[in-house]
Coordinates of C-alpha atoms and ligand atoms in Angstrom, one line a residue:
X1 CA 0.3 -0.4 -0.3
X2 CA 0.9 3.9 0.0
X3 CA 2.8 5.5 2.0
X4 CA 1.5 7.4 5.0
X5 CA 0.5 11.2 4.8
X6 CA 2.0 13.2 6.7
X7 CA 0.8 15.0 10.2
X8 CA 0.4 18.3 11.1
X9 CA -3.0 20.4 11.9
X10 CA -6.2 19.1 10.5
X11 CA -7.6 20.9 7.6
X12 CA -11.6 22.6 7.9
X13 CA -14.1 21.1 6.2
X14 CA -15.0 24.2 4.4
X15 CA -11.7 24.3 2.9
X16 CA -11.5 27.4 3.7
X17 CA -7.5 29.7 4.5
X18 CA -6.2 32.3 5.8
X19 CA -6.5 35.9 5.1
X20 CA -2.3 35.5 3.9
X21 CA -2.7 34.1 1.6
X22 CA -4.2 36.9 -0.8
X23 CA -0.7 38.0 -0.2
X24 CA 0.8 38.9 -3.5
X25 CA -1.1 35.3 -5.9
X26 CA -1.2 38.4 -8.5
X27 CA 2.1 37.8 -8.5
X28 CA 2.3 33.7 -8.4
X29 CA 0.7 31.5 -11.1
X30 CA -2.3 29.9 -10.8
X31 CA -1.4 25.5 -11.7
X32 CA -3.7 22.9 -10.9
X33 CA -3.3 18.7 -10.8
X34 CA -5.5 15.8 -10.7
X35 CA -4.6 12.7 -10.0
X36 CA -6.0 9.7 -10.9
X37 CA -5.3 7.6 -8.4
X38 CA -5.9 4.0 -10.6
X39 CA -3.3 1.6 -12.3
X40 CA -4.2 -1.8 -13.3
X41 CA -1.4 -3.3 -11.6
X42 CA 1.0 -1.9 -9.3
X43 CA 4.7 -1.9 -10.0
X44 CA 6.3 -3.6 -7.9
X45 CA 8.6 -0.5 -7.2
X46 CA 6.1 2.1 -6.6
X47 CA 4.1 3.7 -4.0
X48 CA 2.2 6.3 -5.2
X49 CA -0.8 7.1 -3.8
X50 CA -2.8 4.8 -6.4
X51 CA -5.3 1.3 -6.0
X52 CA -6.1 -1.3 -7.9
X53 CA -9.8 -2.5 -8.8
X54 CA -9.8 -5.3 -5.7
X55 CA -8.1 -2.2 -3.3
X56 CA -11.0 0.2 -3.5
X57 CA -13.1 -0.7 -1.0
X58 CA -17.0 0.4 -2.9
X59 CA -15.2 3.5 -4.9
X60 CA -15.7 2.7 -8.4
X61 CA -12.9 4.6 -11.8
X62 CA -16.1 5.4 -13.3
X63 CA -18.1 6.8 -10.5
X64 CA -14.5 9.5 -10.8
X65 CA -14.7 12.5 -13.2
X66 CA -17.5 13.4 -11.4
X67 CA -16.1 13.5 -8.4
X68 CA -13.3 15.8 -9.3
X69 CA -15.4 18.0 -10.8
X70 CA -17.2 18.1 -8.4
X71 CA -13.9 18.9 -6.2
X72 CA -13.1 22.2 -8.7
X73 CA -16.1 23.6 -7.9
X74 CA -15.2 23.5 -4.1
X75 CA -12.0 25.2 -4.6
X76 CA -13.4 27.8 -6.7
X77 CA -15.8 28.7 -4.3
X78 CA -12.8 29.1 -1.8
X79 CA -10.3 30.2 -3.1
X80 CA -13.0 33.7 -4.2
X81 CA -14.3 33.2 -0.8
X82 CA -10.6 33.2 0.7
X83 CA -10.7 36.4 -1.3
X84 CA -8.0 35.8 -3.2
X85 CA -7.9 37.5 -6.8
X86 CA -9.0 35.2 -10.0
X87 CA -6.5 33.9 -12.3
X88 CA -6.7 31.4 -15.3
X89 CA -5.1 28.3 -15.1
X90 CA -1.4 28.3 -16.6
X91 CA -0.9 24.9 -15.9
X92 CA -2.6 21.5 -15.6
X93 CA -1.1 17.9 -15.1
X94 CA -3.0 15.2 -14.6
X95 CA -1.0 12.1 -12.8
X96 CA -1.3 9.8 -11.1
X97 CA -1.7 6.2 -11.3
X98 CA -2.3 5.8 -14.5
X99 CA -4.9 9.0 -15.7
X100 CA -5.1 6.9 -19.2
X101 CA -7.0 3.8 -17.5
X102 CA -9.7 6.1 -17.7
X103 CA -11.9 6.8 -20.5
X104 CA -10.7 10.0 -22.4
X105 CA -14.2 11.1 -22.2
X106 CA -13.8 10.8 -18.4
X107 CA -10.1 13.0 -18.1
X108 CA -11.5 15.7 -20.9
X109 CA -14.4 16.4 -18.8
X110 CA -12.5 16.8 -16.2
X111 CA -10.4 18.8 -18.0
X112 CA -13.8 20.6 -19.3
X113 CA -14.5 21.3 -14.7
X114 CA -11.3 23.0 -14.3
X115 CA -11.4 25.7 -17.7
X116 CA -15.4 26.8 -16.6
X117 CA -13.4 26.9 -13.2
X118 CA -10.9 29.4 -13.9
X119 CA -10.0 29.3 -17.7
X120 CA -6.8 28.7 -18.4
X121 CA -4.3 31.1 -19.7
X122 CA -3.7 31.4 -23.4
X123 CA -0.8 28.7 -24.4
X124 CA -1.2 27.5 -21.7
X125 CA 0.8 23.7 -20.8
X126 CA -1.3 20.6 -20.3
X127 CA -0.7 17.4 -18.7
X128 CA -2.1 14.7 -19.7
X129 CA 0.6 11.5 -18.0
X130 CA -0.1 7.8 -19.3
X131 CA 0.6 4.4 -19.5
X132 CA 2.1 3.2 -22.9
X133 CA -0.4 0.1 -22.4
X134 CA -2.8 2.5 -21.8
X135 CA -3.2 4.4 -24.6
X136 CA -4.2 4.3 -28.9
X137 CA -4.7 6.1 -31.8
X138 CA -7.9 7.0 -31.0
X139 CA -7.4 7.8 -26.7
X140 CA -4.6 10.8 -27.9
X141 CA -6.6 12.3 -31.2
X142 CA -9.3 12.9 -28.1
X143 CA -7.2 14.2 -25.7
X144 CA -6.4 16.5 -28.0
X145 CA -9.6 17.8 -29.2
X146 CA -9.7 18.2 -25.0
X147 CA -7.5 20.3 -25.2
X148 CA -3.9 18.3 -24.4
X149 CA -1.6 19.7 -25.2
X150 CA 1.2 16.9 -24.4
X151 CA 1.2 13.4 -23.0
X152 CA 4.2 12.2 -20.3
X153 CA 5.1 8.6 -21.3
X154 CA 6.6 6.2 -17.8
X155 CA 8.5 4.4 -20.9
X156 CA 11.1 3.4 -17.9
X157 CA 13.6 1.6 -19.6
X158 CA 14.1 -0.2 -23.8
X159 CA 15.6 -3.4 -22.3
X160 CA 13.2 -6.6 -21.5
X161 CA 15.3 -7.7 -18.7
X162 CA 15.0 -4.5 -16.7
X163 CA 11.1 -3.9 -17.7
X164 CA 10.7 -7.4 -15.7
X165 CA 13.3 -5.7 -12.6
X166 CA 10.2 -3.1 -12.7
X167 CA 7.6 -5.1 -12.8
X168 CA 6.5 -3.5 -16.4
X169 CA 4.2 -4.7 -18.2
X170 CA 4.5 -3.1 -21.2
X171 CA 6.7 -3.9 -24.7
X172 CA 9.6 -2.0 -25.1
X173 CA 8.2 -1.6 -28.8
X174 CA 4.9 -0.6 -28.5
X175 CA 7.3 3.0 -26.8
X176 CA 7.5 4.5 -31.2
X177 CA 4.2 3.6 -31.7
X178 CA 3.1 5.4 -28.6
X179 CA 4.5 8.2 -29.6
X180 CA 3.5 8.5 -33.7
X181 CA 0.4 8.8 -32.7
X182 CA 0.9 11.7 -30.0
X183 CA 2.7 13.2 -32.6
X184 CA 0.6 12.5 -35.5
X185 CA -2.8 14.2 -32.5
X186 CA -0.1 17.6 -32.2
X187 CA 0.3 16.4 -28.7
X188 CA 4.2 17.0 -27.1
X189 CA 6.2 14.0 -25.7
X190 CA 8.0 13.6 -22.4
X191 CA 9.2 10.4 -21.5
X192 CA 9.7 8.6 -18.2
X193 CA 13.0 6.8 -18.1
X194 CA 14.4 5.4 -14.9
X195 CA 18.2 4.7 -13.5
X196 CA 19.8 2.2 -11.5
X197 CA 17.1 -0.8 -10.9
X198 CA 18.5 -3.8 -10.1
X199 CA 20.7 -6.3 -12.8
X200 CA 20.9 -2.6 -14.9
X201 CA 24.2 -1.9 -16.7
X202 CA 25.7 1.1 -18.1
X203 CA 25.1 -0.6 -21.2
X204 CA 21.5 -1.7 -20.7
X205 CA 21.1 1.7 -19.6
X206 CA 22.7 3.8 -22.5
X207 CA 21.0 1.7 -24.7
X208 CA 17.4 3.1 -22.9
X209 CA 18.5 6.6 -23.1
X210 CA 20.0 5.6 -27.0
X211 CA 16.4 4.3 -27.0
X212 CA 14.3 7.5 -25.4
X213 CA 17.1 9.9 -27.9
X214 CA 15.4 7.8 -30.8
X215 CA 12.4 8.6 -30.6
X216 CA 13.3 12.9 -30.6
X217 CA 10.4 13.9 -27.5
X218 CA 10.3 16.9 -26.4
X219 CA 11.5 16.2 -22.1
X220 CA 12.9 13.5 -21.0
X221 CA 13.1 12.4 -17.3
X222 CA 15.4 10.2 -15.7
X223 CA 14.5 8.7 -12.1
X224 CA 16.8 7.0 -9.8
X225 CA 15.6 4.1 -8.8
X226 CA 14.2 5.0 -5.3
X227 CA 13.3 1.1 -3.0
X228 CA 10.6 2.3 -1.4
X229 CA 9.5 0.7 2.3
X230 CA 6.7 -1.3 1.9
X231 CA 6.8 -2.0 -1.7
X232 CA 7.9 -5.5 -3.2
X233 CA 11.0 -4.6 -4.6
X234 CA 12.4 -3.7 -0.8
X235 CA 10.5 -6.8 0.3
X236 CA 12.9 -8.2 -2.8
X237 CA 15.8 -6.7 -1.8
X238 CA 16.1 -8.0 1.6
X239 CA 15.5 -11.9 0.8
X240 CA 18.5 -10.5 -1.5
X241 CA 16.7 -12.4 -4.8
X242 CA 17.4 -8.4 -6.0
X243 CA 21.2 -6.9 -5.7
X244 CA 20.8 -3.1 -3.6
X245 CA 21.8 -0.1 -6.4
X246 CA 25.1 0.7 -6.4
X247 CA 25.5 3.9 -6.0
X248 CA 28.1 5.2 -8.0
X249 CA 26.6 2.7 -10.6
X250 CA 24.1 4.9 -10.3
X251 CA 26.1 8.6 -10.1
X252 CA 28.0 6.8 -13.6
X253 CA 24.8 6.3 -15.2
X254 CA 23.4 9.5 -14.4
X255 CA 26.6 11.8 -16.1
X256 CA 25.9 8.4 -19.2
X257 CA 22.8 9.9 -19.4
X258 CA 23.5 13.8 -18.8
X259 CA 25.9 13.4 -21.2
X260 CA 24.5 11.6 -24.4
X261 CA 21.4 14.3 -23.6
X262 CA 23.9 17.4 -24.1
X263 CA 24.6 15.1 -27.2
X264 CA 21.9 14.6 -28.8
X265 CA 21.0 18.5 -28.3
X266 CA 18.7 18.2 -24.4
X267 CA 19.7 21.1 -21.7
X268 CA 18.4 19.8 -17.9
X269 CA 16.7 22.2 -16.9
X270 CA 16.6 19.9 -13.6
X271 CA 18.1 18.3 -11.6
X272 CA 16.3 14.6 -13.1
X273 CA 14.6 16.4 -16.7
X274 CA 15.9 17.8 -20.1
X275 CA 14.5 19.5 -22.6
X276 CA 14.6 20.2 -25.7
X277 CA 13.7 24.1 -27.4
X278 CA 11.2 25.9 -24.3
X279 CA 9.9 22.6 -23.6
X280 CA 10.7 22.5 -20.3
X281 CA 8.3 21.5 -18.1
X282 CA 6.3 24.5 -16.4
X283 CA 4.0 22.8 -14.1
X284 CA 6.6 20.9 -12.5
X285 CA 8.9 24.0 -12.2
X286 CA 6.1 26.2 -10.2
X287 CA 6.6 23.6 -8.7
X288 CA 9.9 24.3 -7.8
X289 CA 9.7 27.9 -8.0
X290 CA 7.0 28.3 -4.7
X291 CA 3.9 29.0 -7.0
X292 CA 0.2 28.4 -6.1
X293 CA -1.6 25.1 -8.1
X294 CA -5.0 23.1 -6.0
X295 CA -4.6 19.9 -6.0
X296 CA -7.7 17.8 -7.3
X297 CA -7.9 13.1 -6.4
X298 CA -7.8 11.5 -3.7
X299 CA -4.1 12.8 -1.5
X300 CA -3.6 15.7 -3.4
X301 CA -1.1 18.0 -2.3
X302 CA -2.1 21.3 -2.7
X303 CA 0.4 25.0 -1.9
X304 CA -1.2 28.9 -2.1
X305 CA 1.2 31.1 -0.3
X306 CA 3.0 29.7 1.9
X307 CA -1.0 27.4 3.4
X308 CA 0.1 23.9 1.7
X309 CA -2.7 20.8 2.2
X310 CA -2.8 17.5 1.1
X311 CA -6.5 14.9 0.6
X312 CA -7.5 12.0 2.8
X313 CA -6.4 8.8 0.7
X314 CA -8.2 6.6 -0.1
X315 CA -10.5 7.2 -2.8
X316 CA -13.7 5.0 -0.6
X317 CA -12.6 7.7 2.2
X318 CA -12.9 10.8 -1.2
X319 CA -16.2 9.9 -2.5
X320 CA -17.5 9.9 0.9
X321 CA -16.4 13.3 1.7
X322 CA -17.1 14.5 -2.5
X323 CA -21.0 13.3 -1.8
X324 CA -21.3 14.9 1.8
X325 CA -20.6 18.1 0.9
X326 CA -17.4 18.7 3.0
X327 CA -14.1 19.8 1.4
X328 CA -11.5 15.5 0.9
X329 CA -8.9 17.8 2.8
X330 CA -7.0 16.3 5.6
X331 CA -4.4 17.9 7.1
X332 CA -3.0 21.5 6.6
X333 CA 0.1 23.0 7.7
X334 CA 1.7 27.0 7.5
X335 CA 5.0 27.9 6.7
X336 CA 6.4 30.3 8.6
X337 CA 8.3 33.2 6.4
X338 CA 12.2 31.1 7.6
X339 CA 10.6 27.7 7.2
X340 CA 9.9 29.1 3.2
X341 CA 12.8 30.9 2.5
X342 CA 15.2 26.9 3.6
X343 CA 12.1 25.3 0.8
X344 CA 12.4 28.5 -1.6
X345 CA 16.8 27.9 -1.3
X346 CA 16.0 23.4 -1.5
X347 CA 13.9 23.6 -4.1
X348 CA 15.4 26.5 -6.5
X349 CA 19.6 24.7 -6.1
X350 CA 17.6 21.9 -8.2
X351 CA 17.2 24.0 -10.6
X352 CA 19.6 26.0 -13.9
X353 CA 17.9 29.4 -12.8
X354 CA 19.6 28.5 -9.5
X355 CA 19.4 30.2 -6.1
X356 CA 19.2 33.4 -5.9
X357 CA 22.4 34.6 -3.8
X358 CA 20.0 37.3 -2.1
X359 CA 18.1 34.9 -0.1
X360 CA 21.1 34.0 1.2
X361 CA 21.9 33.9 5.2
X362 CA 25.6 36.3 5.6
X363 CA 26.9 32.4 6.1
X364 CA 25.0 31.0 3.7
X365 CA 27.4 33.4 1.2
X366 CA 30.1 32.5 3.1
X367 CA 29.9 29.2 2.3
X368 CA 29.6 29.8 -2.3
X369 CA 33.2 30.7 -2.0
X370 CA 34.4 27.1 -1.0
X371 CA 31.8 26.3 -3.5
X372 CA 32.4 27.3 -6.0
X373 CA 36.1 26.5 -4.1
X374 CA 35.2 22.5 -4.9
X375 CA 34.0 22.8 -8.1
X376 CA 30.0 22.7 -6.7
X377 CA 28.8 25.7 -7.9
X378 CA 29.6 27.6 -10.7
X379 CA 31.6 31.0 -9.9
X380 CA 29.6 33.3 -13.3
X381 CA 26.8 31.9 -12.0
X382 CA 27.5 32.9 -8.5
X383 CA 28.9 36.6 -9.8
X384 CA 25.4 36.6 -11.6
X385 CA 23.3 36.5 -8.5
X386 CA 22.3 33.2 -7.9
X387 CA 24.3 29.7 -6.8
X388 CA 23.7 27.5 -8.9
X389 CA 24.8 24.6 -9.0
X390 CA 27.4 22.7 -10.8
X391 CA 27.1 18.5 -12.6
X392 CA 28.8 17.0 -9.4
X393 CA 26.6 19.7 -6.8
X394 CA 23.8 18.6 -8.5
X395 CA 24.8 14.8 -7.7
X396 CA 25.2 15.9 -4.1
X397 CA 22.2 18.6 -4.4
X398 CA 21.2 17.8 -0.4
X399 CA 24.9 18.0 0.4
X400 CA 25.6 21.2 -1.7
X401 CA 22.7 22.6 -0.3
X402 CA 22.6 21.9 3.3
X403 CA 26.3 24.4 3.3
X404 CA 24.3 27.4 2.1
X405 CA 21.7 27.5 4.4
X406 CA 24.4 27.3 7.5
Ligands
LIG1 C1 3.1 8.2 -11.4 S1 4.5 7.4 -13.1 C2 3.4 7.7 -14.3 C3 2.6 7.2 -15.5 C4 2.2 5.5 -14.8 N1 1.3 5.6 -13.9 C5 3.2 5.1 -15.1 O1 3.7 4.0 -14.8 O2 3.7 4.6 -16.8 C6 5.6 8.8 -12.6 C7 6.3 8.2 -13.1 O3 7.3 7.7 -11.5 C8 8.3 7.5 -12.0 N2 8.9 5.8 -10.8 C9 8.1 6.2 -10.3 N3 8.0 5.3 -8.2 C10 9.7 5.9 -7.7 C11 10.5 5.2 -7.1 N4 10.2 3.9 -7.1 N5 11.7 5.4 -8.2 C12 11.1 5.6 -9.4 N6 10.8 6.0 -10.1 C13 9.5 6.3 -9.5 C14 8.4 6.6 -12.8 O4 9.3 6.7 -13.5 C15 7.1 6.8 -13.4 O5 7.2 6.7 -14.4
LIG2 S1 1.6 2.2 -13.8 FE1 3.2 4.1 -12.9 S2 1.8 5.2 -10.1 FE2 0.8 2.6 -11.5 S3 2.2 1.3 -10.2 FE3 3.4 1.6 -11.9 S4 4.8 3.5 -11.8 FE4 3.0 3.0 -10.8

């Protein structure tokens, strides 16, 4: 089962936000995340908040689009009643789970509820994640017709034994087909890869990155495999059935991906993300830049002006709250100025734009000189007012960033 929610204050049943969220709201972008908590099967490594049919405890996938649309309407009223200005959504992102396990008409209905409630800015980025098994040509056309602009496929690897260790069900030969269908439909394409799977060699990883590049995606994410407690993968590693991922090999894999992607014209813009041209994910950048977003759905997290909250996790608990006309919020926390500053440093250190030197304390600023001397920060960027981590800095991001927070 997925991991637990953080501890904090209970969220109010009416969902209303404190007056502090209004400060500076007009200058912040607004985005919408829709969590779709369903998967056909659970992959052995994944602890996302997602449920197979036998785990739904009476909740029905077919009811979900209507429930999410109800939360969108509630969100609109809460934001208005809390005094926030009308803002159109700059980005919308459907993630999961597997959003594309629902009929395309359900995704279209949820998107149309969002457009009816807030509208979207011209050129808004509207993405859905998709499992390569769960879409075909007509499905992708319907998404485009509904207003989606981009699809992110969970490719993970091109090597059959790696996909098998990850318990992925798709045939690697399906990737070129779904990418072609998405392009034909006029959708931008992103591919997700995972590196460091037990049994995966550097040569296997090279094969996967080269196959991904050969599809000419606009955008690519490469995630180091995280062994999450409570997953089947964690049990297999503990019992010795699978080997523990090797940190040094993962670091070599990261560098190889960065070299291959740079040679193919992709530029990294966040620890795990590369893009070509103007295709960086604006939705994810908004998270890293601390903008506002409303997360719809079970377990979804939201952030508005320093207030963060999260919904009840299980789809049946979510369905009950929505049916009762109540906010599905489970807990929330209001961040004080120092916590916001520290989080701002942690998040901006992940991205190419870097950490504005002005947000560092005097000792944090002093630490920058040491980081430049150690080759962990780009000297030119530091001179221009931002601390940008170098390649080694990205791999060591947490330790390096702690020095900035001294
Ligand atoms: C919600 S899934 C993408 C859509 C669809 N569910 C799929 O898997 O094809 C988001 C991405 O998270 C990544 N992910 C999930 N669990 C992970 C883990 N334990 N370590 C690293 N990456 C993980 C995978 O790359 C996956 O594509
Ligand atoms: S299909 Fe995606 S969300 Fe579902 S279990 Fe696998 S990685 Fe997790």
